Coordinates of C-alpha atoms in Angstrom, one line a residue:
X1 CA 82.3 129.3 113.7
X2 CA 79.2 131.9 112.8
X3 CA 77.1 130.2 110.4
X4 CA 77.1 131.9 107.0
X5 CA 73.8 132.3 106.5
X6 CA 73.3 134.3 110.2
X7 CA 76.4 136.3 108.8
X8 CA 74.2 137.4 105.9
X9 CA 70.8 137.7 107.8
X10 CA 72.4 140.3 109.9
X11 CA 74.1 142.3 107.2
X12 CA 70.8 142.3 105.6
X13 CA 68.9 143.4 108.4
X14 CA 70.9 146.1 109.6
X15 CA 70.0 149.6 108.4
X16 CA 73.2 150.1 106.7
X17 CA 72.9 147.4 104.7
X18 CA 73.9 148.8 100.9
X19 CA 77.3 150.1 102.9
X20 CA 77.9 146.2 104.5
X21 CA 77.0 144.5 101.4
X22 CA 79.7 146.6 99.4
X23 CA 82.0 146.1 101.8
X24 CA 81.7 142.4 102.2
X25 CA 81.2 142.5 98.2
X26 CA 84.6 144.4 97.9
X27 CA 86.5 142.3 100.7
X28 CA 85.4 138.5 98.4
X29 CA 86.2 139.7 95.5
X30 CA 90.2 140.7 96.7
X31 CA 90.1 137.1 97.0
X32 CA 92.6 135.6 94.9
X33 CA 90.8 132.5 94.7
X34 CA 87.7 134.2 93.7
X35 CA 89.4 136.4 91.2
X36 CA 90.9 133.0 89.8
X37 CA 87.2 132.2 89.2
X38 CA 86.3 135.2 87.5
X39 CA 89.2 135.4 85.2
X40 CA 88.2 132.2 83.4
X41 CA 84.4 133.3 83.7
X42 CA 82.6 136.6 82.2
X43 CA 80.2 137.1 85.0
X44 CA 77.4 140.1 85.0
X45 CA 77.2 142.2 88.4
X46 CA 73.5 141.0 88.8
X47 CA 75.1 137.5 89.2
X48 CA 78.2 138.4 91.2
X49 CA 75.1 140.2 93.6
X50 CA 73.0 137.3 93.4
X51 CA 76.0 134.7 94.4
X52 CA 77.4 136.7 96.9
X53 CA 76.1 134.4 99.5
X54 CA 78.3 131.1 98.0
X55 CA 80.9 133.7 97.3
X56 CA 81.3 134.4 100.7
X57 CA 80.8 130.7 101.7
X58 CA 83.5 129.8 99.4
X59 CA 86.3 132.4 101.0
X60 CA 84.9 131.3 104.5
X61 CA 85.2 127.8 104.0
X62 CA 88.6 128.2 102.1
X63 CA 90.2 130.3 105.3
X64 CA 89.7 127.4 107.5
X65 CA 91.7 125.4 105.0
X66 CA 94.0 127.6 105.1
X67 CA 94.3 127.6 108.5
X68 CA 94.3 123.6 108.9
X69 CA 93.8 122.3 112.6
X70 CA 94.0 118.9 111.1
X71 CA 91.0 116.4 109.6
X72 CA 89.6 115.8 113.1
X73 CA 89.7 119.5 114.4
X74 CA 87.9 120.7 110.6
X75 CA 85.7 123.4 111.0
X76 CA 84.1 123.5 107.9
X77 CA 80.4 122.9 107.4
X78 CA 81.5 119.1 105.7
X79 CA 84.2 118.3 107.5
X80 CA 87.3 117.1 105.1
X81 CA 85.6 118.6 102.4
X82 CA 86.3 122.0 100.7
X83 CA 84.3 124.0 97.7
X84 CA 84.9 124.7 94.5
X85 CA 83.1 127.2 92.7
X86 CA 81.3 126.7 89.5
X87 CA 78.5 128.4 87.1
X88 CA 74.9 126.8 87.2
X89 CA 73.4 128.4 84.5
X90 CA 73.2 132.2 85.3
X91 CA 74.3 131.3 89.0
X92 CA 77.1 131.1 91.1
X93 CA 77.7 127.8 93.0
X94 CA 79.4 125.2 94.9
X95 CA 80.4 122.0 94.5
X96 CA 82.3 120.4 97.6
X97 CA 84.9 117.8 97.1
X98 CA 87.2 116.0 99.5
X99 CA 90.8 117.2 100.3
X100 CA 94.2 115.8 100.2
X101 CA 93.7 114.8 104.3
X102 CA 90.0 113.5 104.0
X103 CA 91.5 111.5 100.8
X104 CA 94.5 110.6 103.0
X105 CA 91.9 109.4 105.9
X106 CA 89.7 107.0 103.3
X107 CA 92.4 105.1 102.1
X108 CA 94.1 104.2 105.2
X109 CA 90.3 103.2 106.2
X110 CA 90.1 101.0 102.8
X111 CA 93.5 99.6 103.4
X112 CA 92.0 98.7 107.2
X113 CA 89.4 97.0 105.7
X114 CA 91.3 94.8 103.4
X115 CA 94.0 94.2 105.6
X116 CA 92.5 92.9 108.8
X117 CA 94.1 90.6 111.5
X118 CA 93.3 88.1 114.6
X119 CA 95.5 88.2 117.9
X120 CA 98.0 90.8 116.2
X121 CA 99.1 93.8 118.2
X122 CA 98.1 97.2 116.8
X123 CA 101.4 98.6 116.6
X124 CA 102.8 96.0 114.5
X125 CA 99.5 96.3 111.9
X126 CA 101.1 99.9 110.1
X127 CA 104.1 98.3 109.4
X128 CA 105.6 99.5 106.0
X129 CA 108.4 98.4 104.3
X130 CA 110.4 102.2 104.6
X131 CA 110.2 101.8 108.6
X132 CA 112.5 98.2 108.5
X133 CA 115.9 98.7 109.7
X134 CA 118.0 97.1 106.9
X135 CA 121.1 95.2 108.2
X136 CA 123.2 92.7 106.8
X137 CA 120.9 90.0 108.5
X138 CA 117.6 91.1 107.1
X139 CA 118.8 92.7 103.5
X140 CA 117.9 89.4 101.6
X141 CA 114.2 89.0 103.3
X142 CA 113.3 92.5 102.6
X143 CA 114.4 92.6 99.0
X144 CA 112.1 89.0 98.7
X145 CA 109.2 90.8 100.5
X146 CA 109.6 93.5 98.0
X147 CA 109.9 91.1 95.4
X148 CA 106.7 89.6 96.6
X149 CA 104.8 92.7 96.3
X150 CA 106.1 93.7 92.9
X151 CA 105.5 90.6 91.1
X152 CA 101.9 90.0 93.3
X153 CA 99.5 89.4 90.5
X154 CA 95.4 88.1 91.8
X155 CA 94.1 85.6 91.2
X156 CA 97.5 84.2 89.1
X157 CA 100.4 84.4 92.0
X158 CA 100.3 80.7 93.5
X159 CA 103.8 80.8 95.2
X160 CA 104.0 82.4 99.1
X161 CA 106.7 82.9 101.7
X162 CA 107.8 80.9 104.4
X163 CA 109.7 83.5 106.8
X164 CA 111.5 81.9 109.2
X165 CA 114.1 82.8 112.5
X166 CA 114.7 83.4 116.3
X167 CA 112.5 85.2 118.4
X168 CA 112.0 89.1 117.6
X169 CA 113.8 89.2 114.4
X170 CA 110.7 91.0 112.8
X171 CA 108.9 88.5 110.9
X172 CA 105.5 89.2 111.7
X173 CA 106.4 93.3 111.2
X174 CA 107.6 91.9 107.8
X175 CA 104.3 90.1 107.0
X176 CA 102.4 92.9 108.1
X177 CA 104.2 95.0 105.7
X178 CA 103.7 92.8 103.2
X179 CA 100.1 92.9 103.8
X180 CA 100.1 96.5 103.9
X181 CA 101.6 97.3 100.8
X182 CA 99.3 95.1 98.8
X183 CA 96.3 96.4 99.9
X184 CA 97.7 99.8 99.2
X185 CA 99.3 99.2 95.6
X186 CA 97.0 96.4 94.7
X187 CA 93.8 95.9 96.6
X188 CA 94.6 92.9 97.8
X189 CA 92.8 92.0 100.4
X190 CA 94.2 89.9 103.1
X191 CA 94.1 88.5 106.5
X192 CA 96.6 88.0 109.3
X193 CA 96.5 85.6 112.2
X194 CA 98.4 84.3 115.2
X195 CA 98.2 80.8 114.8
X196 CA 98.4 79.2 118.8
X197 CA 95.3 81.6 119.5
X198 CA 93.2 81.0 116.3
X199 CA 93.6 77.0 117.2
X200 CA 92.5 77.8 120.5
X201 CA 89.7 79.6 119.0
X202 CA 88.7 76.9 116.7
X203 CA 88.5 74.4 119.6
X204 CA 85.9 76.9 121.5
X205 CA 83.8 77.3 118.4
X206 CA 82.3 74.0 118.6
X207 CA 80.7 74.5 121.6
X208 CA 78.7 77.5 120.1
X209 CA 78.6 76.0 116.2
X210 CA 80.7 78.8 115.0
X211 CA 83.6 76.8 114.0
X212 CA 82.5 76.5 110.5
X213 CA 81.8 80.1 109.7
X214 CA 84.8 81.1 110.7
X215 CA 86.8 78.4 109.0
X216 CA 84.9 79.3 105.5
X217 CA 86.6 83.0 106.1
X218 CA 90.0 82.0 107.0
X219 CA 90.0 79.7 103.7
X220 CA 88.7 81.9 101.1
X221 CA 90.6 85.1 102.0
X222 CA 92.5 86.0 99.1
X223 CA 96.0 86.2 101.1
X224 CA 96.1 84.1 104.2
X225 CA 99.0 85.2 106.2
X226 CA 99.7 82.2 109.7
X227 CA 101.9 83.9 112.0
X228 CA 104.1 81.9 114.1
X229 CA 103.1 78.5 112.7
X230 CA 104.8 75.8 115.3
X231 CA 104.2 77.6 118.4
X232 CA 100.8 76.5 119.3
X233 CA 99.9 73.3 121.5
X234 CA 99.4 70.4 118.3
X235 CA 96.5 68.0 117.9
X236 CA 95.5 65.6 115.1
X237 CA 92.9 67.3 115.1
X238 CA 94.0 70.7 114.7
X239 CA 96.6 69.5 112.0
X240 CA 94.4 67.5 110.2
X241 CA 91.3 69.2 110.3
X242 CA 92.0 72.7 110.6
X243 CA 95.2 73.3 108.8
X244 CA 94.6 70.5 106.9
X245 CA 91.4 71.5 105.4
X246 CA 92.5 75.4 105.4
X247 CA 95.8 74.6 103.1
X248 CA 93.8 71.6 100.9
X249 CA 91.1 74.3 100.4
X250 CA 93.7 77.2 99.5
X251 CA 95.7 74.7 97.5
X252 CA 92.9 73.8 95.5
X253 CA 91.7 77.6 94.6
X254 CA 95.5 79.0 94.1
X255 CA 95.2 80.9 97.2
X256 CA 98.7 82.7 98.7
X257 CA 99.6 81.7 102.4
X258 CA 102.4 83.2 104.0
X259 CA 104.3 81.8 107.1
X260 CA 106.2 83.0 109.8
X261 CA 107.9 80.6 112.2
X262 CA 110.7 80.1 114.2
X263 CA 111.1 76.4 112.7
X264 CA 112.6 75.9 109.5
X265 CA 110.9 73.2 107.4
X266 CA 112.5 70.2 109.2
X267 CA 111.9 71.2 112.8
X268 CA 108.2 72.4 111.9
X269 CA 107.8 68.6 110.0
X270 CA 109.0 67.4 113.1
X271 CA 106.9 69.8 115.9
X272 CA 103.6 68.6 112.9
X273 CA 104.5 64.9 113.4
X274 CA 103.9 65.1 117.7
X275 CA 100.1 65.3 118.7
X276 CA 99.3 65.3 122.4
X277 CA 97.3 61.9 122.4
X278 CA 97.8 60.5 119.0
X279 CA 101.8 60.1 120.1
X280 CA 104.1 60.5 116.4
X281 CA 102.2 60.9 113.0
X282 CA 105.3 61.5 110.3
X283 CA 103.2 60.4 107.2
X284 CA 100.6 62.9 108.3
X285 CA 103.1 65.6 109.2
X286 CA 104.7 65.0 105.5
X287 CA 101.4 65.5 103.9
X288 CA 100.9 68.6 105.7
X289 CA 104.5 69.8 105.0
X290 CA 104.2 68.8 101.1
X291 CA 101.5 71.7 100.9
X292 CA 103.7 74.1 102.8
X293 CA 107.0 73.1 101.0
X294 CA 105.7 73.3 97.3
X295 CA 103.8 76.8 97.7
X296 CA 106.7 78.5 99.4
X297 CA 109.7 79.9 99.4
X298 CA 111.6 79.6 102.6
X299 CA 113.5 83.0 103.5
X300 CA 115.4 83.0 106.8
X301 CA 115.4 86.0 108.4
X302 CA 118.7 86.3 111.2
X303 CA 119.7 89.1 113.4
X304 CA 119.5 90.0 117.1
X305 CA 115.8 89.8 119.4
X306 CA 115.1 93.7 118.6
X307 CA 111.8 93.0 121.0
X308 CA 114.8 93.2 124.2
X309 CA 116.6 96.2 122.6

């Protein structure tokens, strides 16, 4: 696009300048967007002549809007942004201010930002609740995950959800929406993880002293959301230490977890009990269970694998 001030410079340089300044002066002023303006404004012709440049800005500006290619193709001068025109003293101005797509584009980036994840695939991280396919298998979980959302309050909600089924049934899209929707209605922020990976990552952190930093985030994020709890290779010292400290911390400061599993409570006491060297543990197991059990609600969630469909 010309730049509106070269427009101008060679208007005003030509030698019929008088007859292409009233016929640019003519052509902005049939704008009904300018004549909006006027009608709630008693402006003088020596103003009108004066702001002709931000007149002409303004109907420029406003024909690309019209025109939209979309927020990434915008063509005006601030892109996502459109003007508004407005008296500054005895002159004609702009203002710019975002528009409905740029406004659109910031709050998806917010929601990013408080919704974040570890070892989640991308597709699964827009999840909302409108895109679930309700069946008679699923009906109850939704209306709970709705529930959730509704009744969230910070800081006060104590109670999460333990989402549990077969493989592919949606429990992680579920979470996700969950997740979603809070940040969006509430401003919640909240993080997501897949629990075999983050173990594994916790194990590799002590080589590099990073272990601790990272554990510090994982227990003070306001929603805590372990995805597929059970499926990861157990240790005593990944139960006791790292999701032992993680739920004693979160216990302590009345911080939400969520769960997704494909045990129910017994069969993940039972996969909890069985470390790799330390043989069975059930009294540890139980005390890692009691702070799972007492801050959930368990919610099974049935159906057919929709990952084979």
């Amino acid at each position: 696009m010309e730049r509106i001030d070269q427009s101008l410079k060679a208007i005003t340089g030509g030698k019929k300048f008088q007859q292409h300044f009233q016929q640019l002066k003519e052509k902005v002023l049939k704008d009904e967007r300018v004549q909006s303006f006027y009608s709630n404004h008693d402006i003088q012709e020596n103003i009108t002549n004066r702001g002709m440049s931000k007149l002409y800005e303004f109907t420029e500006q406003w024909r690309n809007c019209d025109h939209c290619p979309g927020l990434e193709k915008c063509p005006n001068m601030m892109q996502g942004f459109q003007p508004h025109l407005f008296l500054n003293q005895q002159s004609i101005d702009l203002r710019y201010e975002r528009c409905s797509l740029k406004t659109q584009d910031e709050e998806k980036k917010k929601q990013r930002t408080l919704f974040q994840s570890m070892y989640i695939p991308k597709e699964v991280l827009n999840a909302r609740f409108e895109n679930i396919e309700i069946d008679k298998d699923r009906f109850e979980a939704i209306r709970l995950a709705e529930n959730f959302v509704e009744q969230f309050v910070p800081g006060e909600t104590k109670q999460g959800l333990y989402f549990y089924g077969d493989f592919g049934v949606g429990k992680t899209y579920m979470m996700c929406a969950i997740a979603n929707e809070l940040a969006k209605q509430k401003q919640v922020q909240s993080m997501i993880v897949y629990t075999p990976d983050f173990f594994r990552e916790m194990k590799s952190s002590i080589s590099d002293q990073s272990i601790d930093q990272k554990l510090d985030y994982i227990k003070k994020v306001p929603l805590l959301i372990l995805d597929d709890i059970g499926a990861e290779n157990m240790s005593s010292w990944v139960r006791d230490d790292i999701l032992g400290g993680i739920l004693q911390y979160r216990m302590m400061e009345n911080l939400v977890t969520l769960y997704s599993s494909n045990y129910d409570y017994d069969e993940l006491e039972n996969h909890l009990a069985y470390s790799q060297k330390g043989g069975v543990e059930q009294l540890k197991a139980k005390r890692i269970m009691e702070r799972i059990r007492h801050y959930t609600m368990p919610v099974y969630i049935g159906g057919t694998n929709r990952r084979t469909l």
